[in-house]
Amino acid sequence: MLISGTGSNLVAIARAVATGELPLKITLVASDRAQAQGLARAAEFGIATAACPTRDYATRAAHEAAIAAAIDASGAELVILAGYMRIFEPAFVARYAGRLINLHPSLLPQFPGLHTHERALAAGDAVHGTSIHFVTAQLDGGPLIAQGRVPVRPGDTADTLGARVRLAEHQLYPKVLGWYAHGWLRLVGDTVYLHGLPLAAPVVYDLAHAP
Ligand code: GRF
């Protein structure tokens, strides 16, 4: 698993693993930021961690090669991006084709990139949310698997809305990773298959009553 920040999604996933609800083993949590709070949280769960700060590498390609080497040495079969704030070069994406899953805090294709909560508020949207997708070379543009929708409430700030989106993420990401762990979820070409059937659209969960 790759993270850059607080690691609240990492904690939600690690808890689901610990309770047996999510049948996978987290072999490694790696971060491009040595100070990422998520690294310490991973260690509390007894998960192996690695810090790979970009300044230690001459090029982006060298940095990604080091991360790939750490992932492969851990024996990981799936690469889970949970708040990893860097964009990969095509070689990294190709290496993990169909085994690289990302979480993005908007209802893609709306608001790829940064500051998604601010942008949803500025657009006056009544509904916002989170998306889980396979990663391809296109930024935040890979095939969608699932989305969690949350309401935008009067008086929301980017912080209150972001907190609601995170809550949705904490419920949705372990669930979707479970589909993969069970062998129910696969990417073939650009098509997502769930239970052997192609997904015409992402599976959508409405968290209308989210606080
Ligand atoms: C999440 O909102 C995710 O969608 C985005 O970064 C955030 C990571 O949060 N890519 P955390 O580090 O898991 O708390």
mmCIF file of C-alpha atoms and ligand atoms in Angstrom:
data_model
loop_
_atom_site.group_PDB
_atom_site.id
_atom_site.type_symbol
_atom_site.label_atom_id
_atom_site.label_comp_id
_atom_site.label_asym_id
_atom_site.label_seq_id
_atom_site.Cartn_x
_atom_site.Cartn_y
_atom_site.Cartn_z
ATOM 1 C CA MET A 1 0.000 0.000 0.000
ATOM 2 C CA LEU A 2 1.263 3.469 -0.836
ATOM 3 C CA ILE A 3 0.397 6.555 1.208
ATOM 4 C CA SER A 4 1.550 10.141 1.583
ATOM 5 C CA GLY A 5 -0.466 11.469 4.485
ATOM 6 C CA THR A 6 -2.518 10.755 7.562
ATOM 7 C CA GLY A 7 -3.411 7.221 6.566
ATOM 8 C CA SER A 8 -7.010 7.169 7.780
ATOM 9 C CA ASN A 9 -7.909 4.894 4.883
ATOM 10 C CA LEU A 10 -4.945 2.703 5.693
ATOM 11 C CA VAL A 11 -6.325 2.363 9.231
ATOM 12 C CA ALA A 12 -9.812 1.486 7.935
ATOM 13 C CA ILE A 13 -8.294 -1.182 5.686
ATOM 14 C CA ALA A 14 -5.969 -2.533 8.393
ATOM 15 C CA ARG A 15 -8.913 -2.768 10.819
ATOM 16 C CA ALA A 16 -10.955 -4.708 8.271
ATOM 17 C CA VAL A 17 -7.992 -7.057 7.824
ATOM 18 C CA ALA A 18 -7.592 -7.440 11.599
ATOM 19 C CA THR A 19 -11.264 -8.375 12.102
ATOM 20 C CA GLY A 20 -11.074 -10.936 9.294
ATOM 21 C CA GLU A 21 -13.647 -9.019 7.264
ATOM 22 C CA LEU A 22 -11.072 -8.343 4.552
ATOM 23 C CA PRO A 23 -9.120 -11.470 3.584
ATOM 24 C CA LEU A 24 -5.809 -10.019 2.519
ATOM 25 C CA LYS A 25 -2.428 -9.392 4.060
ATOM 26 C CA ILE A 26 -0.889 -5.940 3.947
ATOM 27 C CA THR A 27 2.721 -6.816 3.144
ATOM 28 C CA LEU A 28 4.077 -3.263 3.135
ATOM 29 C CA VAL A 29 3.085 0.368 3.599
ATOM 30 C CA ALA A 30 5.438 2.654 1.710
ATOM 31 C CA SER A 31 5.430 6.434 1.537
ATOM 32 C CA ASP A 32 7.173 9.144 -0.419
ATOM 33 C CA ARG A 33 7.123 11.211 2.799
ATOM 34 C CA ALA A 34 9.215 9.953 5.682
ATOM 35 C CA GLN A 35 7.111 11.984 8.133
ATOM 36 C CA ALA A 36 3.769 10.656 6.896
ATOM 37 C CA GLN A 37 1.587 9.963 9.910
ATOM 38 C CA GLY A 38 0.312 6.865 8.140
ATOM 39 C CA LEU A 39 3.690 5.156 8.460
ATOM 40 C CA ALA A 40 3.498 5.274 12.250
ATOM 41 C CA ARG A 41 -0.101 4.097 12.155
ATOM 42 C CA ALA A 42 0.880 1.147 9.949
ATOM 43 C CA ALA A 43 3.651 0.221 12.369
ATOM 44 C CA GLU A 44 1.077 0.169 15.193
ATOM 45 C CA PHE A 45 -0.694 -2.578 13.277
ATOM 46 C CA GLY A 46 2.595 -4.471 12.971
ATOM 47 C CA ILE A 47 2.795 -3.790 9.242
ATOM 48 C CA ALA A 48 6.218 -3.415 7.601
ATOM 49 C CA THR A 49 6.882 0.138 6.439
ATOM 50 C CA ALA A 50 9.268 1.858 4.063
ATOM 51 C CA ALA A 51 9.989 5.547 3.511
ATOM 52 C CA CYS A 52 11.201 6.452 0.034
ATOM 53 C CA PRO A 53 11.588 10.264 -0.023
ATOM 54 C CA THR A 54 11.927 11.620 -3.538
ATOM 55 C CA ARG A 55 15.013 13.675 -2.652
ATOM 56 C CA ASP A 56 16.953 10.424 -2.204
ATOM 57 C CA TYR A 57 16.646 9.678 -5.918
ATOM 58 C CA ALA A 58 18.103 11.477 -8.918
ATOM 59 C CA THR A 59 15.095 10.991 -11.159
ATOM 60 C CA ARG A 60 11.410 10.229 -10.958
ATOM 61 C CA ALA A 61 12.053 6.940 -12.726
ATOM 62 C CA ALA A 62 14.674 5.965 -10.119
ATOM 63 C CA HIS A 63 12.259 6.816 -7.309
ATOM 64 C CA GLU A 64 9.509 4.713 -8.814
ATOM 65 C CA ALA A 65 11.913 1.844 -9.504
ATOM 66 C CA ALA A 66 12.866 1.838 -5.812
ATOM 67 C CA ILE A 67 9.223 1.801 -4.780
ATOM 68 C CA ALA A 68 8.499 -1.003 -7.230
ATOM 69 C CA ALA A 69 11.458 -2.985 -5.893
ATOM 70 C CA ALA A 70 10.168 -2.592 -2.319
ATOM 71 C CA ILE A 71 6.664 -3.635 -3.369
ATOM 72 C CA ASP A 72 7.899 -6.688 -5.237
ATOM 73 C CA ALA A 73 10.276 -7.712 -2.429
ATOM 74 C CA SER A 74 7.306 -7.647 -0.025
ATOM 75 C CA GLY A 75 5.508 -10.199 -2.181
ATOM 76 C CA ALA A 76 2.524 -7.909 -2.790
ATOM 77 C CA GLU A 77 0.172 -8.927 -5.585
ATOM 78 C CA LEU A 78 -1.987 -5.800 -5.468
ATOM 79 C CA VAL A 79 -0.870 -2.183 -5.086
ATOM 80 C CA ILE A 80 -3.362 -0.119 -3.097
ATOM 81 C CA LEU A 81 -3.052 3.648 -3.352
ATOM 82 C CA ALA A 82 -4.507 5.265 -0.240
ATOM 83 C CA GLY A 83 -3.789 8.969 -0.382
ATOM 84 C CA TYR A 84 -0.586 8.627 -2.379
ATOM 85 C CA MET A 85 -0.054 12.108 -3.770
ATOM 86 C CA ARG A 86 2.283 11.457 -6.683
ATOM 87 C CA ILE A 87 1.553 10.698 -10.314
ATOM 88 C CA PHE A 88 3.302 7.653 -11.770
ATOM 89 C CA GLU A 89 5.289 7.364 -14.941
ATOM 90 C CA PRO A 90 3.786 5.037 -17.570
ATOM 91 C CA ALA A 91 6.364 2.297 -16.799
ATOM 92 C CA PHE A 92 5.128 1.954 -13.205
ATOM 93 C CA VAL A 93 1.485 1.867 -14.285
ATOM 94 C CA ALA A 94 2.244 -0.744 -16.968
ATOM 95 C CA ARG A 95 4.162 -2.909 -14.506
ATOM 96 C CA TYR A 96 1.125 -3.159 -12.217
ATOM 97 C CA ALA A 97 -1.593 -3.125 -14.890
ATOM 98 C CA GLY A 98 -4.791 -4.515 -13.399
ATOM 99 C CA ARG A 99 -3.137 -4.661 -9.955
ATOM 100 C CA LEU A 100 -3.101 -0.949 -9.133
ATOM 101 C CA ILE A 101 -6.162 0.566 -7.442
ATOM 102 C CA ASN A 102 -6.683 4.182 -6.429
ATOM 103 C CA LEU A 103 -9.081 6.125 -4.272
ATOM 104 C CA HIS A 104 -9.996 9.624 -5.395
ATOM 105 C CA PRO A 105 -12.084 12.106 -3.384
ATOM 106 C CA SER A 106 -14.660 13.074 -6.010
ATOM 107 C CA LEU A 107 -17.279 11.499 -8.210
ATOM 108 C CA LEU A 108 -15.062 11.003 -11.243
ATOM 109 C CA PRO A 109 -15.003 12.081 -14.028
ATOM 110 C CA GLN A 110 -15.876 15.224 -12.064
ATOM 111 C CA PHE A 111 -12.914 16.950 -10.409
ATOM 112 C CA PRO A 112 -9.789 14.969 -11.240
ATOM 113 C CA GLY A 113 -6.662 16.333 -9.544
ATOM 114 C CA LEU A 114 -6.488 18.356 -6.336
ATOM 115 C CA HIS A 115 -8.815 20.443 -4.122
ATOM 116 C CA THR A 116 -11.858 18.388 -4.998
ATOM 117 C CA HIS A 117 -13.958 19.431 -1.988
ATOM 118 C CA GLU A 118 -13.401 23.127 -2.656
ATOM 119 C CA ARG A 119 -14.306 22.598 -6.294
ATOM 120 C CA ALA A 120 -17.500 20.668 -5.473
ATOM 121 C CA LEU A 121 -18.555 23.509 -3.146
ATOM 122 C CA ALA A 122 -17.699 26.188 -5.706
ATOM 123 C CA ALA A 123 -19.733 24.330 -8.333
ATOM 124 C CA GLY A 124 -22.733 24.327 -5.993
ATOM 125 C CA ASP A 125 -23.080 20.547 -6.261
ATOM 126 C CA ALA A 126 -25.696 18.922 -4.043
ATOM 127 C CA VAL A 127 -23.873 15.591 -4.095
ATOM 128 C CA HIS A 128 -20.182 14.831 -3.796
ATOM 129 C CA GLY A 129 -18.256 11.686 -3.002
ATOM 130 C CA THR A 130 -15.423 9.324 -3.693
ATOM 131 C CA SER A 131 -14.350 7.003 -6.490
ATOM 132 C CA ILE A 132 -12.333 3.815 -6.593
ATOM 133 C CA HIS A 133 -10.741 2.924 -9.894
ATOM 134 C CA PHE A 134 -8.052 0.890 -11.563
ATOM 135 C CA VAL A 135 -5.110 3.101 -12.440
ATOM 136 C CA THR A 136 -4.167 3.624 -16.057
ATOM 137 C CA ALA A 137 -1.860 6.158 -17.671
ATOM 138 C CA GLN A 138 -4.585 8.819 -17.612
ATOM 139 C CA LEU A 139 -4.614 10.850 -14.377
ATOM 140 C CA ASP A 140 -7.658 9.912 -12.288
ATOM 141 C CA GLY A 141 -9.103 8.519 -15.511
ATOM 142 C CA GLY A 142 -8.817 4.745 -15.114
ATOM 143 C CA PRO A 143 -11.828 2.424 -15.251
ATOM 144 C CA LEU A 144 -14.189 3.070 -12.364
ATOM 145 C CA ILE A 145 -15.113 0.278 -9.958
ATOM 146 C CA ALA A 146 -17.282 1.918 -7.311
ATOM 147 C CA GLN A 147 -18.396 5.282 -5.996
ATOM 148 C CA GLY A 148 -19.710 6.472 -2.652
ATOM 149 C CA ARG A 149 -22.043 9.469 -2.811
ATOM 150 C CA VAL A 150 -22.510 11.853 0.092
ATOM 151 C CA PRO A 151 -24.742 14.932 0.369
ATOM 152 C CA VAL A 152 -23.339 18.445 0.414
ATOM 153 C CA ARG A 153 -25.014 20.145 3.365
ATOM 154 C CA PRO A 154 -25.783 23.853 3.835
ATOM 155 C CA GLY A 155 -22.886 25.557 5.577
ATOM 156 C CA ASP A 156 -20.384 22.891 4.540
ATOM 157 C CA THR A 157 -16.743 23.881 4.332
ATOM 158 C CA ALA A 158 -14.078 21.911 2.500
ATOM 159 C CA ASP A 159 -13.191 20.403 5.881
ATOM 160 C CA THR A 160 -16.675 19.259 6.884
ATOM 161 C CA LEU A 161 -17.395 17.964 3.401
ATOM 162 C CA GLY A 162 -13.985 16.291 3.227
ATOM 163 C CA ALA A 163 -14.615 14.559 6.550
ATOM 164 C CA ARG A 164 -17.914 13.194 5.199
ATOM 165 C CA VAL A 165 -16.166 11.943 2.065
ATOM 166 C CA ARG A 166 -13.485 10.222 4.166
ATOM 167 C CA LEU A 167 -16.164 8.445 6.162
ATOM 168 C CA ALA A 168 -17.569 7.123 2.906
ATOM 169 C CA GLU A 169 -14.082 6.073 1.833
ATOM 170 C CA HIS A 170 -13.508 4.164 5.051
ATOM 171 C CA GLN A 171 -16.616 2.122 4.365
ATOM 172 C CA LEU A 172 -16.171 1.681 0.647
ATOM 173 C CA TYR A 173 -12.470 0.972 0.156
ATOM 174 C CA PRO A 174 -12.242 -2.140 2.382
ATOM 175 C CA LYS A 175 -15.401 -3.467 0.747
ATOM 176 C CA VAL A 176 -14.035 -3.056 -2.801
ATOM 177 C CA LEU A 177 -10.646 -4.488 -1.845
ATOM 178 C CA GLY A 178 -12.542 -7.490 -0.519
ATOM 179 C CA TRP A 179 -14.030 -8.025 -3.971
ATOM 180 C CA TYR A 180 -10.499 -8.136 -5.351
ATOM 181 C CA ALA A 181 -9.221 -10.396 -2.580
ATOM 182 C CA HIS A 182 -12.039 -12.867 -3.261
ATOM 183 C CA GLY A 183 -11.168 -12.886 -6.966
ATOM 184 C CA TRP A 184 -14.496 -11.278 -7.896
ATOM 185 C CA LEU A 185 -12.981 -8.108 -9.349
ATOM 186 C CA ARG A 186 -10.711 -8.014 -12.383
ATOM 187 C CA LEU A 187 -9.584 -5.612 -15.065
ATOM 188 C CA VAL A 188 -9.460 -7.032 -18.602
ATOM 189 C CA GLY A 189 -8.214 -4.479 -21.097
ATOM 190 C CA ASP A 190 -10.107 -1.360 -20.074
ATOM 191 C CA THR A 191 -13.129 -3.229 -18.770
ATOM 192 C CA VAL A 192 -13.860 -3.917 -15.129
ATOM 193 C CA TYR A 193 -15.394 -7.341 -14.416
ATOM 194 C CA LEU A 194 -17.277 -8.017 -11.210
ATOM 195 C CA HIS A 195 -18.429 -11.585 -10.587
ATOM 196 C CA GLY A 196 -17.498 -12.411 -14.183
ATOM 197 C CA LEU A 197 -19.697 -9.724 -15.701
ATOM 198 C CA PRO A 198 -18.483 -6.485 -17.314
ATOM 199 C CA LEU A 199 -19.411 -3.380 -15.342
ATOM 200 C CA ALA A 200 -21.192 -0.871 -17.553
ATOM 201 C CA ALA A 201 -21.007 1.723 -14.772
ATOM 202 C CA PRO A 202 -19.440 1.863 -11.320
ATOM 203 C CA VAL A 203 -21.287 0.321 -8.388
ATOM 204 C CA VAL A 204 -22.756 3.308 -6.555
ATOM 205 C CA TYR A 205 -23.442 3.529 -2.840
ATOM 206 C CA ASP A 206 -25.510 6.382 -1.476
ATOM 207 C CA LEU A 207 -24.495 7.505 1.974
ATOM 208 C CA ALA A 208 -27.379 9.923 2.175
ATOM 209 C CA HIS A 209 -27.482 9.827 5.971
ATOM 210 C CA ALA A 210 -23.770 10.407 6.493
ATOM 211 C CA PRO A 211 -23.326 12.886 9.369
HETATM 212 C C1 GRF B 1 -8.386 10.468 0.682
HETATM 213 O O1 GRF B 1 -9.431 11.377 0.777
HETATM 214 C C2 GRF B 1 -8.188 9.993 -0.731
HETATM 215 O O2 GRF B 1 -9.343 10.025 -1.508
HETATM 216 C C3 GRF B 1 -7.200 10.966 -1.282
HETATM 217 O O3 GRF B 1 -6.360 11.286 -0.215
HETATM 218 C C4 GRF B 1 -7.047 11.116 1.012
HETATM 219 C C5 GRF B 1 -6.203 10.263 1.879
HETATM 220 O O4 GRF B 1 -6.604 10.328 3.210
HETATM 221 N N1 GRF B 1 -6.527 10.405 -2.438
HETATM 222 P P1 GRF B 1 -5.914 9.431 4.312
HETATM 223 O O5 GRF B 1 -4.421 9.660 4.253
HETATM 224 O O6 GRF B 1 -6.282 7.999 4.034
HETATM 225 O O7 GRF B 1 -6.495 9.913 5.608
#
